[in-house]
Amino acid sequence: MHEYAITENILEIVQAEASRAGAGRVDEITVVMGELTTFVDSSIEFYFGELARGTAAENAVLKFQKLQARAVCGNCEAQFRPQSAFFTCPDCGSPLYELKQGQELFIESIEVSQPETSGPKGE
Amino acid sequence: MKIEVKKNILATNSAMAAENHQRLEDHDVRMINLMASPGAGKTSVIMQAIEHTRDRLRLAVIEGDIASEIDSLAIEAMDIPAIQINTDGGCHLTAVMIASALDHLDLDTLDLIIIENVGNLVCPAEFDLGETARLVIASVTEGHDKPHKYPMIFRQVDAIIVNKIDLLSYCDFDLNHFRRTVRDLNPDVPIMELSCRDGFGVGEWRRWLEASATAGPIDLKS
């Protein structure tokens, strides 16, 4: 349920970006998520439906892109993709590894437009 | 029109956590983020910490709960400054909540702040508070499979307490299994066995606290 706070942050960032661009409507939001975070995309979608109501992002479609995890073994320096927190180095079996990628959570981009009824601002 | 955003969704929390961390460093104070599931004995473990280190360390406690002031009142009854945060439904503490709690503490008069996070093994692990050390409690009544089920938190912490160890013979808790699982996640983490009822292990808990309070800022494992 910590997705509630995350969704509030998403909406805050999206609204700021859209108003800076003078856009009246947000159509699409692309969120990048490392595959080892514990955030659940369907939960974010659920909260987004509630929180975005009445905002410029009300009808925006959320798109999630997963970022593969990448780690370097602390023992033999092999590079590999840990697929869970229990993963060990496929070369030497050591559980000691440094995660280089896989716990990110950021907004990659948004797609915005003007509603049909808006003035002569254009894009 | 497409707008490239490239903004970290947790940036607000991370920035505030870094500010909290700097503030602690400026005042030479350490802060422990204590996490566990509901009923693991967080408040009792903190009360043991107070009792056994209060003659050497100047302590304060930040209590995080969804509702009620029960925990902070218990700490205040021991004459230790306690700040209660009620998250009103929120499942974890955030760096902003800790920043406002720090406003209410006189940091120049403290060595160590213990944060009791909201009882939960999932969400608190994702939110940096600016702490100098992270600790998780597992109690023997919960079962030895907790690290299998919540690997992220066990991977991230600087120490683990196995609480209610006096009940070990009444529970099906396999201590060796627990230790092995933890080793696969976090090979060098200290595991302390503790009983708040009969005092088993309080010496080790006291020594860990004293080391945390006097050592330089401990690097958080990411």
PDB file of N, CA and C in Angstrom, chain A residues 1-2 5-6 9-10 12-13 17-18 20-21 31 36-39 85-87 95-97 103 105-112 123, chain B residues 1-10 12 89-92 122-123 126-127 147-149 151-152 155-156 181 183-185 187-188 222:
ATOM      1  N   MET A   1       0.822  -1.203   0.000  1.00  0.00           N
ATOM      2  CA  MET A   1       0.000   0.000   0.000  1.00  0.00           C
ATOM      3  C   MET A   1       0.855   1.252   0.000  1.00  0.00           C
ATOM      4  N   HIS A   2       2.196   1.093  -0.025  1.00  0.00           N
ATOM      5  CA  HIS A   2       3.046   2.290  -0.111  1.00  0.00           C
ATOM      6  C   HIS A   2       2.961   2.914  -1.497  1.00  0.00           C
ATOM      7  N   ALA A   5       1.612   6.736  -1.676  1.00  0.00           N
ATOM      8  CA  ALA A   5       2.556   7.860  -1.612  1.00  0.00           C
ATOM      9  C   ALA A   5       3.268   8.039  -2.953  1.00  0.00           C
ATOM     10  N   ILE A   6       3.615   6.918  -3.577  1.00  0.00           N
ATOM     11  CA  ILE A   6       4.299   6.953  -4.869  1.00  0.00           C
ATOM     12  C   ILE A   6       3.405   7.600  -5.932  1.00  0.00           C
ATOM     13  N   ASN A   9       3.267  11.288  -5.648  1.00  0.00           N
ATOM     14  CA  ASN A   9       4.484  11.902  -6.221  1.00  0.00           C
ATOM     15  C   ASN A   9       4.424  11.923  -7.743  1.00  0.00           C
ATOM     16  N   ILE A  10       3.943  10.843  -8.332  1.00  0.00           N
ATOM     17  CA  ILE A  10       3.838  10.775  -9.795  1.00  0.00           C
ATOM     18  C   ILE A  10       2.944  11.914 -10.295  1.00  0.00           C
ATOM     19  N   GLU A  12       2.115  14.678  -8.826  1.00  0.00           N
ATOM     20  CA  GLU A  12       2.737  15.987  -8.568  1.00  0.00           C
ATOM     21  C   GLU A  12       3.734  16.349  -9.681  1.00  0.00           C
ATOM     22  N   ILE A  13       4.599  15.389 -10.017  1.00  0.00           N
ATOM     23  CA  ILE A  13       5.620  15.636 -11.052  1.00  0.00           C
ATOM     24  C   ILE A  13       4.941  15.865 -12.405  1.00  0.00           C
ATOM     25  N   GLU A  17       5.094  19.257 -14.756  1.00  0.00           N
ATOM     26  CA  GLU A  17       5.667  19.211 -16.114  1.00  0.00           C
ATOM     27  C   GLU A  17       4.649  19.685 -17.146  1.00  0.00           C
ATOM     28  N   ALA A  18       3.403  19.251 -16.990  1.00  0.00           N
ATOM     29  CA  ALA A  18       2.368  19.605 -17.957  1.00  0.00           C
ATOM     30  C   ALA A  18       2.085  21.108 -17.916  1.00  0.00           C
ATOM     31  N   ARG A  20       4.105  23.426 -16.925  1.00  0.00           N
ATOM     32  CA  ARG A  20       5.274  24.147 -17.449  1.00  0.00           C
ATOM     33  C   ARG A  20       5.244  24.191 -18.983  1.00  0.00           C
ATOM     34  N   ALA A  21       4.708  23.104 -19.577  1.00  0.00           N
ATOM     35  CA  ALA A  21       4.635  23.048 -21.047  1.00  0.00           C
ATOM     36  C   ALA A  21       3.359  23.719 -21.564  1.00  0.00           C
ATOM     37  N   VAL A  31       6.288   5.239 -16.896  1.00  0.00           N
ATOM     38  CA  VAL A  31       7.019   5.063 -15.638  1.00  0.00           C
ATOM     39  C   VAL A  31       8.015   3.917 -15.804  1.00  0.00           C
ATOM     40  N   LEU A  36      13.515  -5.118  -9.415  1.00  0.00           N
ATOM     41  CA  LEU A  36      13.629  -5.570  -8.025  1.00  0.00           C
ATOM     42  C   LEU A  36      12.940  -4.642  -7.020  1.00  0.00           C
ATOM     43  N   THR A  37      12.252  -3.604  -7.476  1.00  0.00           N
ATOM     44  CA  THR A  37      11.505  -2.794  -6.508  1.00  0.00           C
ATOM     45  C   THR A  37      10.294  -3.601  -6.067  1.00  0.00           C
ATOM     46  N   THR A  38       9.715  -3.199  -4.927  1.00  0.00           N
ATOM     47  CA  THR A  38       8.531  -3.927  -4.452  1.00  0.00           C
ATOM     48  C   THR A  38       7.247  -3.202  -4.831  1.00  0.00           C
ATOM     49  N   PHE A  39       7.359  -2.191  -5.683  1.00  0.00           N
ATOM     50  CA  PHE A  39       6.147  -1.466  -6.077  1.00  0.00           C
ATOM     51  C   PHE A  39       5.343  -2.281  -7.083  1.00  0.00           C
ATOM     52  N   ALA A  85      15.970 -11.315  -4.576  1.00  0.00           N
ATOM     53  CA  ALA A  85      16.933 -10.907  -3.555  1.00  0.00           C
ATOM     54  C   ALA A  85      17.814 -12.074  -3.116  1.00  0.00           C
ATOM     55  N   PHE A  86      17.415 -13.317  -3.452  1.00  0.00           N
ATOM     56  CA  PHE A  86      18.181 -14.490  -3.021  1.00  0.00           C
ATOM     57  C   PHE A  86      19.209 -14.945  -4.041  1.00  0.00           C
ATOM     58  N   PHE A  87      19.337 -14.229  -5.118  1.00  0.00           N
ATOM     59  CA  PHE A  87      20.197 -14.678  -6.192  1.00  0.00           C
ATOM     60  C   PHE A  87      21.671 -14.718  -5.762  1.00  0.00           C
ATOM     61  N   PRO A  95      26.922 -14.886  -2.434  1.00  0.00           N
ATOM     62  CA  PRO A  95      25.732 -14.051  -2.291  1.00  0.00           C
ATOM     63  C   PRO A  95      26.067 -12.554  -2.210  1.00  0.00           C
ATOM     64  N   LEU A  96      27.352 -12.250  -2.177  1.00  0.00           N
ATOM     65  CA  LEU A  96      27.795 -10.857  -2.031  1.00  0.00           C
ATOM     66  C   LEU A  96      27.837 -10.191  -3.392  1.00  0.00           C
ATOM     67  N   TYR A  97      26.873  -9.374  -3.683  1.00  0.00           N
ATOM     68  CA  TYR A  97      26.973  -8.659  -4.943  1.00  0.00           C
ATOM     69  C   TYR A  97      26.491  -7.234  -4.782  1.00  0.00           C
ATOM     70  N   GLN A 103      16.588  -1.136  -8.974  1.00  0.00           N
ATOM     71  CA  GLN A 103      15.706  -0.589  -7.939  1.00  0.00           C
ATOM     72  C   GLN A 103      15.244   0.830  -8.279  1.00  0.00           C
ATOM     73  N   LEU A 105      12.996   3.927  -9.892  1.00  0.00           N
ATOM     74  CA  LEU A 105      11.592   4.273 -10.052  1.00  0.00           C
ATOM     75  C   LEU A 105      11.547   5.715 -10.526  1.00  0.00           C
ATOM     76  N   PHE A 106      11.308   5.918 -11.805  1.00  0.00           N
ATOM     77  CA  PHE A 106      11.245   7.298 -12.289  1.00  0.00           C
ATOM     78  C   PHE A 106      10.258   7.461 -13.434  1.00  0.00           C
ATOM     79  N   ILE A 107       9.895   8.716 -13.692  1.00  0.00           N
ATOM     80  CA  ILE A 107       9.005   9.016 -14.817  1.00  0.00           C
ATOM     81  C   ILE A 107       9.897   9.294 -16.011  1.00  0.00           C
ATOM     82  N   GLU A 108       9.742   8.481 -17.041  1.00  0.00           N
ATOM     83  CA  GLU A 108      10.557   8.618 -18.240  1.00  0.00           C
ATOM     84  C   GLU A 108      10.064   9.796 -19.086  1.00  0.00           C
ATOM     85  N   SER A 109       8.775   9.783 -19.395  1.00  0.00           N
ATOM     86  CA  SER A 109       8.225  10.833 -20.249  1.00  0.00           C
ATOM     87  C   SER A 109       6.717  10.910 -20.079  1.00  0.00           C
ATOM     88  N   ILE A 110       6.147  12.028 -20.552  1.00  0.00           N
ATOM     89  CA  ILE A 110       4.691  12.121 -20.606  1.00  0.00           C
ATOM     90  C   ILE A 110       4.276  12.606 -21.992  1.00  0.00           C
ATOM     91  N   GLU A 111       3.085  12.219 -22.366  1.00  0.00           N
ATOM     92  CA  GLU A 111       2.522  12.648 -23.647  1.00  0.00           C
ATOM     93  C   GLU A 111       1.397  13.621 -23.296  1.00  0.00           C
ATOM     94  N   VAL A 112       1.467  14.856 -23.823  1.00  0.00           N
ATOM     95  CA  VAL A 112       0.451  15.863 -23.463  1.00  0.00           C
ATOM     96  C   VAL A 112      -0.213  16.428 -24.711  1.00  0.00           C
ATOM     97  N   GLU A 123       0.162  23.820 -29.795  1.00  0.00           N
ATOM     98  CA  GLU A 123       1.205  23.006 -29.144  1.00  0.00           C
ATOM     99  C   GLU A 123       2.481  23.795 -28.935  1.00  0.00           C
TER     100      GLU A 123
ATOM    101  N   MET B   1       2.165  15.913 -27.905  1.00  0.00           N
ATOM    102  CA  MET B   1       3.553  16.327 -27.693  1.00  0.00           C
ATOM    103  C   MET B   1       4.177  15.480 -26.565  1.00  0.00           C
ATOM    104  N   LYS B   2       5.375  15.033 -26.826  1.00  0.00           N
ATOM    105  CA  LYS B   2       6.040  14.206 -25.816  1.00  0.00           C
ATOM    106  C   LYS B   2       7.012  15.073 -25.003  1.00  0.00           C
ATOM    107  N   ILE B   3       6.967  14.919 -23.686  1.00  0.00           N
ATOM    108  CA  ILE B   3       7.916  15.639 -22.826  1.00  0.00           C
ATOM    109  C   ILE B   3       8.803  14.610 -22.126  1.00  0.00           C
ATOM    110  N   GLU B   4      10.109  14.748 -22.301  1.00  0.00           N
ATOM    111  CA  GLU B   4      11.045  13.889 -21.575  1.00  0.00           C
ATOM    112  C   GLU B   4      11.104  14.380 -20.137  1.00  0.00           C
ATOM    113  N   VAL B   5      10.782  13.531 -19.190  1.00  0.00           N
ATOM    114  CA  VAL B   5      10.729  13.974 -17.788  1.00  0.00           C
ATOM    115  C   VAL B   5      11.974  13.513 -17.028  1.00  0.00           C
ATOM    116  N   LYS B   6      12.235  12.213 -17.042  1.00  0.00           N
ATOM    117  CA  LYS B   6      13.419  11.624 -16.380  1.00  0.00           C
ATOM    118  C   LYS B   6      13.559  12.081 -14.927  1.00  0.00           C
ATOM    119  N   LYS B   7      12.455  12.005 -14.197  1.00  0.00           N
ATOM    120  CA  LYS B   7      12.520  12.418 -12.782  1.00  0.00           C
ATOM    121  C   LYS B   7      12.260  11.261 -11.850  1.00  0.00           C
ATOM    122  N   ASN B   8      13.107  11.154 -10.849  1.00  0.00           N
ATOM    123  CA  ASN B   8      12.977  10.115  -9.837  1.00  0.00           C
ATOM    124  C   ASN B   8      11.719  10.368  -9.012  1.00  0.00           C
ATOM    125  N   ILE B   9      10.866   9.359  -8.934  1.00  0.00           N
ATOM    126  CA  ILE B   9       9.598   9.520  -8.221  1.00  0.00           C
ATOM    127  C   ILE B   9       9.822   9.630  -6.713  1.00  0.00           C
ATOM    128  N   LEU B  10      10.910   9.053  -6.233  1.00  0.00           N
ATOM    129  CA  LEU B  10      11.214   9.130  -4.803  1.00  0.00           C
ATOM    130  C   LEU B  10      12.165  10.280  -4.481  1.00  0.00           C
ATOM    131  N   THR B  12      11.790  13.461  -3.834  1.00  0.00           N
ATOM    132  CA  THR B  12      11.448  14.331  -2.704  1.00  0.00           C
ATOM    133  C   THR B  12      11.881  13.671  -1.394  1.00  0.00           C
ATOM    134  N   GLY B  89      -3.059   5.997   8.791  1.00  0.00           N
ATOM    135  CA  GLY B  89      -3.302   5.004   7.735  1.00  0.00           C
ATOM    136  C   GLY B  89      -2.060   4.693   6.927  1.00  0.00           C
ATOM    137  N   GLY B  90      -1.110   5.604   6.896  1.00  0.00           N
ATOM    138  CA  GLY B  90       0.126   5.383   6.128  1.00  0.00           C
ATOM    139  C   GLY B  90       0.900   4.203   6.697  1.00  0.00           C
ATOM    140  N   CYS B  91       1.478   3.387   5.802  1.00  0.00           N
ATOM    141  CA  CYS B  91       2.084   2.129   6.222  1.00  0.00           C
ATOM    142  C   CYS B  91       3.583   2.251   6.525  1.00  0.00           C
ATOM    143  N   HIS B  92       4.154   3.449   6.445  1.00  0.00           N
ATOM    144  CA  HIS B  92       5.583   3.630   6.675  1.00  0.00           C
ATOM    145  C   HIS B  92       5.854   5.079   7.061  1.00  0.00           C
ATOM    146  N   VAL B 122       7.457  -4.546   4.616  1.00  0.00           N
ATOM    147  CA  VAL B 122       7.559  -4.262   3.176  1.00  0.00           C
ATOM    148  C   VAL B 122       7.896  -2.795   2.919  1.00  0.00           C
ATOM    149  N   CYS B 123       6.933  -1.934   3.231  1.00  0.00           N
ATOM    150  CA  CYS B 123       7.026  -0.529   2.817  1.00  0.00           C
ATOM    151  C   CYS B 123       8.194   0.237   3.455  1.00  0.00           C
ATOM    152  N   GLU B 126      11.579   0.658   1.630  1.00  0.00           N
ATOM    153  CA  GLU B 126      11.745   1.465   0.411  1.00  0.00           C
ATOM    154  C   GLU B 126      11.991   2.939   0.708  1.00  0.00           C
ATOM    155  N   PHE B 127      11.832   3.374   1.963  1.00  0.00           N
ATOM    156  CA  PHE B 127      11.900   4.802   2.256  1.00  0.00           C
ATOM    157  C   PHE B 127      13.061   5.140   3.190  1.00  0.00           C
ATOM    158  N   PRO B 147      12.762 -14.200   6.494  1.00  0.00           N
ATOM    159  CA  PRO B 147      13.712 -13.693   5.479  1.00  0.00           C
ATOM    160  C   PRO B 147      13.398 -14.198   4.069  1.00  0.00           C
ATOM    161  N   HIS B 148      12.772 -15.391   3.965  1.00  0.00           N
ATOM    162  CA  HIS B 148      12.365 -15.887   2.649  1.00  0.00           C
ATOM    163  C   HIS B 148      11.261 -15.010   2.074  1.00  0.00           C
ATOM    164  N   LYS B 149      10.367 -14.581   2.976  1.00  0.00           N
ATOM    165  CA  LYS B 149       9.171 -13.860   2.517  1.00  0.00           C
ATOM    166  C   LYS B 149       9.423 -12.376   2.316  1.00  0.00           C
ATOM    167  N   PRO B 151      12.683 -10.675   1.693  1.00  0.00           N
ATOM    168  CA  PRO B 151      14.146 -10.634   1.546  1.00  0.00           C
ATOM    169  C   PRO B 151      14.727  -9.224   1.485  1.00  0.00           C
ATOM    170  N   MET B 152      13.976  -8.280   0.933  1.00  0.00           N
ATOM    171  CA  MET B 152      14.552  -6.958   0.725  1.00  0.00           C
ATOM    172  C   MET B 152      14.997  -6.316   2.044  1.00  0.00           C
ATOM    173  N   ARG B 155      18.026  -7.936   3.550  1.00  0.00           N
ATOM    174  CA  ARG B 155      19.231  -7.646   2.780  1.00  0.00           C
ATOM    175  C   ARG B 155      19.814  -6.267   3.131  1.00  0.00           C
ATOM    176  N   GLN B 156      18.912  -5.344   3.481  1.00  0.00           N
ATOM    177  CA  GLN B 156      19.310  -3.939   3.645  1.00  0.00           C
ATOM    178  C   GLN B 156      19.844  -3.558   5.018  1.00  0.00           C
ATOM    179  N   THR B 181      19.440 -18.621   6.098  1.00  0.00           N
ATOM    180  CA  THR B 181      18.723 -17.811   5.103  1.00  0.00           C
ATOM    181  C   THR B 181      19.244 -16.378   5.116  1.00  0.00           C
ATOM    182  N   ARG B 183      22.168 -15.388   6.035  1.00  0.00           N
ATOM    183  CA  ARG B 183      23.543 -15.378   5.486  1.00  0.00           C
ATOM    184  C   ARG B 183      23.549 -15.294   3.962  1.00  0.00           C
ATOM    185  N   ASP B 184      22.543 -15.934   3.326  1.00  0.00           N
ATOM    186  CA  ASP B 184      22.457 -15.899   1.866  1.00  0.00           C
ATOM    187  C   ASP B 184      22.098 -14.511   1.353  1.00  0.00           C
ATOM    188  N   LEU B 185      21.483 -13.723   2.211  1.00  0.00           N
ATOM    189  CA  LEU B 185      21.034 -12.396   1.795  1.00  0.00           C
ATOM    190  C   LEU B 185      22.021 -11.311   2.200  1.00  0.00           C
ATOM    191  N   PRO B 187      25.532 -11.543   4.169  1.00  0.00           N
ATOM    192  CA  PRO B 187      26.478 -12.470   4.792  1.00  0.00           C
ATOM    193  C   PRO B 187      27.139 -11.991   6.099  1.00  0.00           C
ATOM    194  N   ASP B 188      27.381 -10.705   6.232  1.00  0.00           N
ATOM    195  CA  ASP B 188      28.139 -10.257   7.402  1.00  0.00           C
ATOM    196  C   ASP B 188      27.298  -9.600   8.488  1.00  0.00           C
ATOM    197  N   SER B 222      22.812  -0.709   0.131  1.00  0.00           N
ATOM    198  CA  SER B 222      21.699  -0.359  -0.754  1.00  0.00           C
ATOM    199  C   SER B 222      21.084  -1.603  -1.343  1.00  0.00           C
TER     200      SER B 222
END
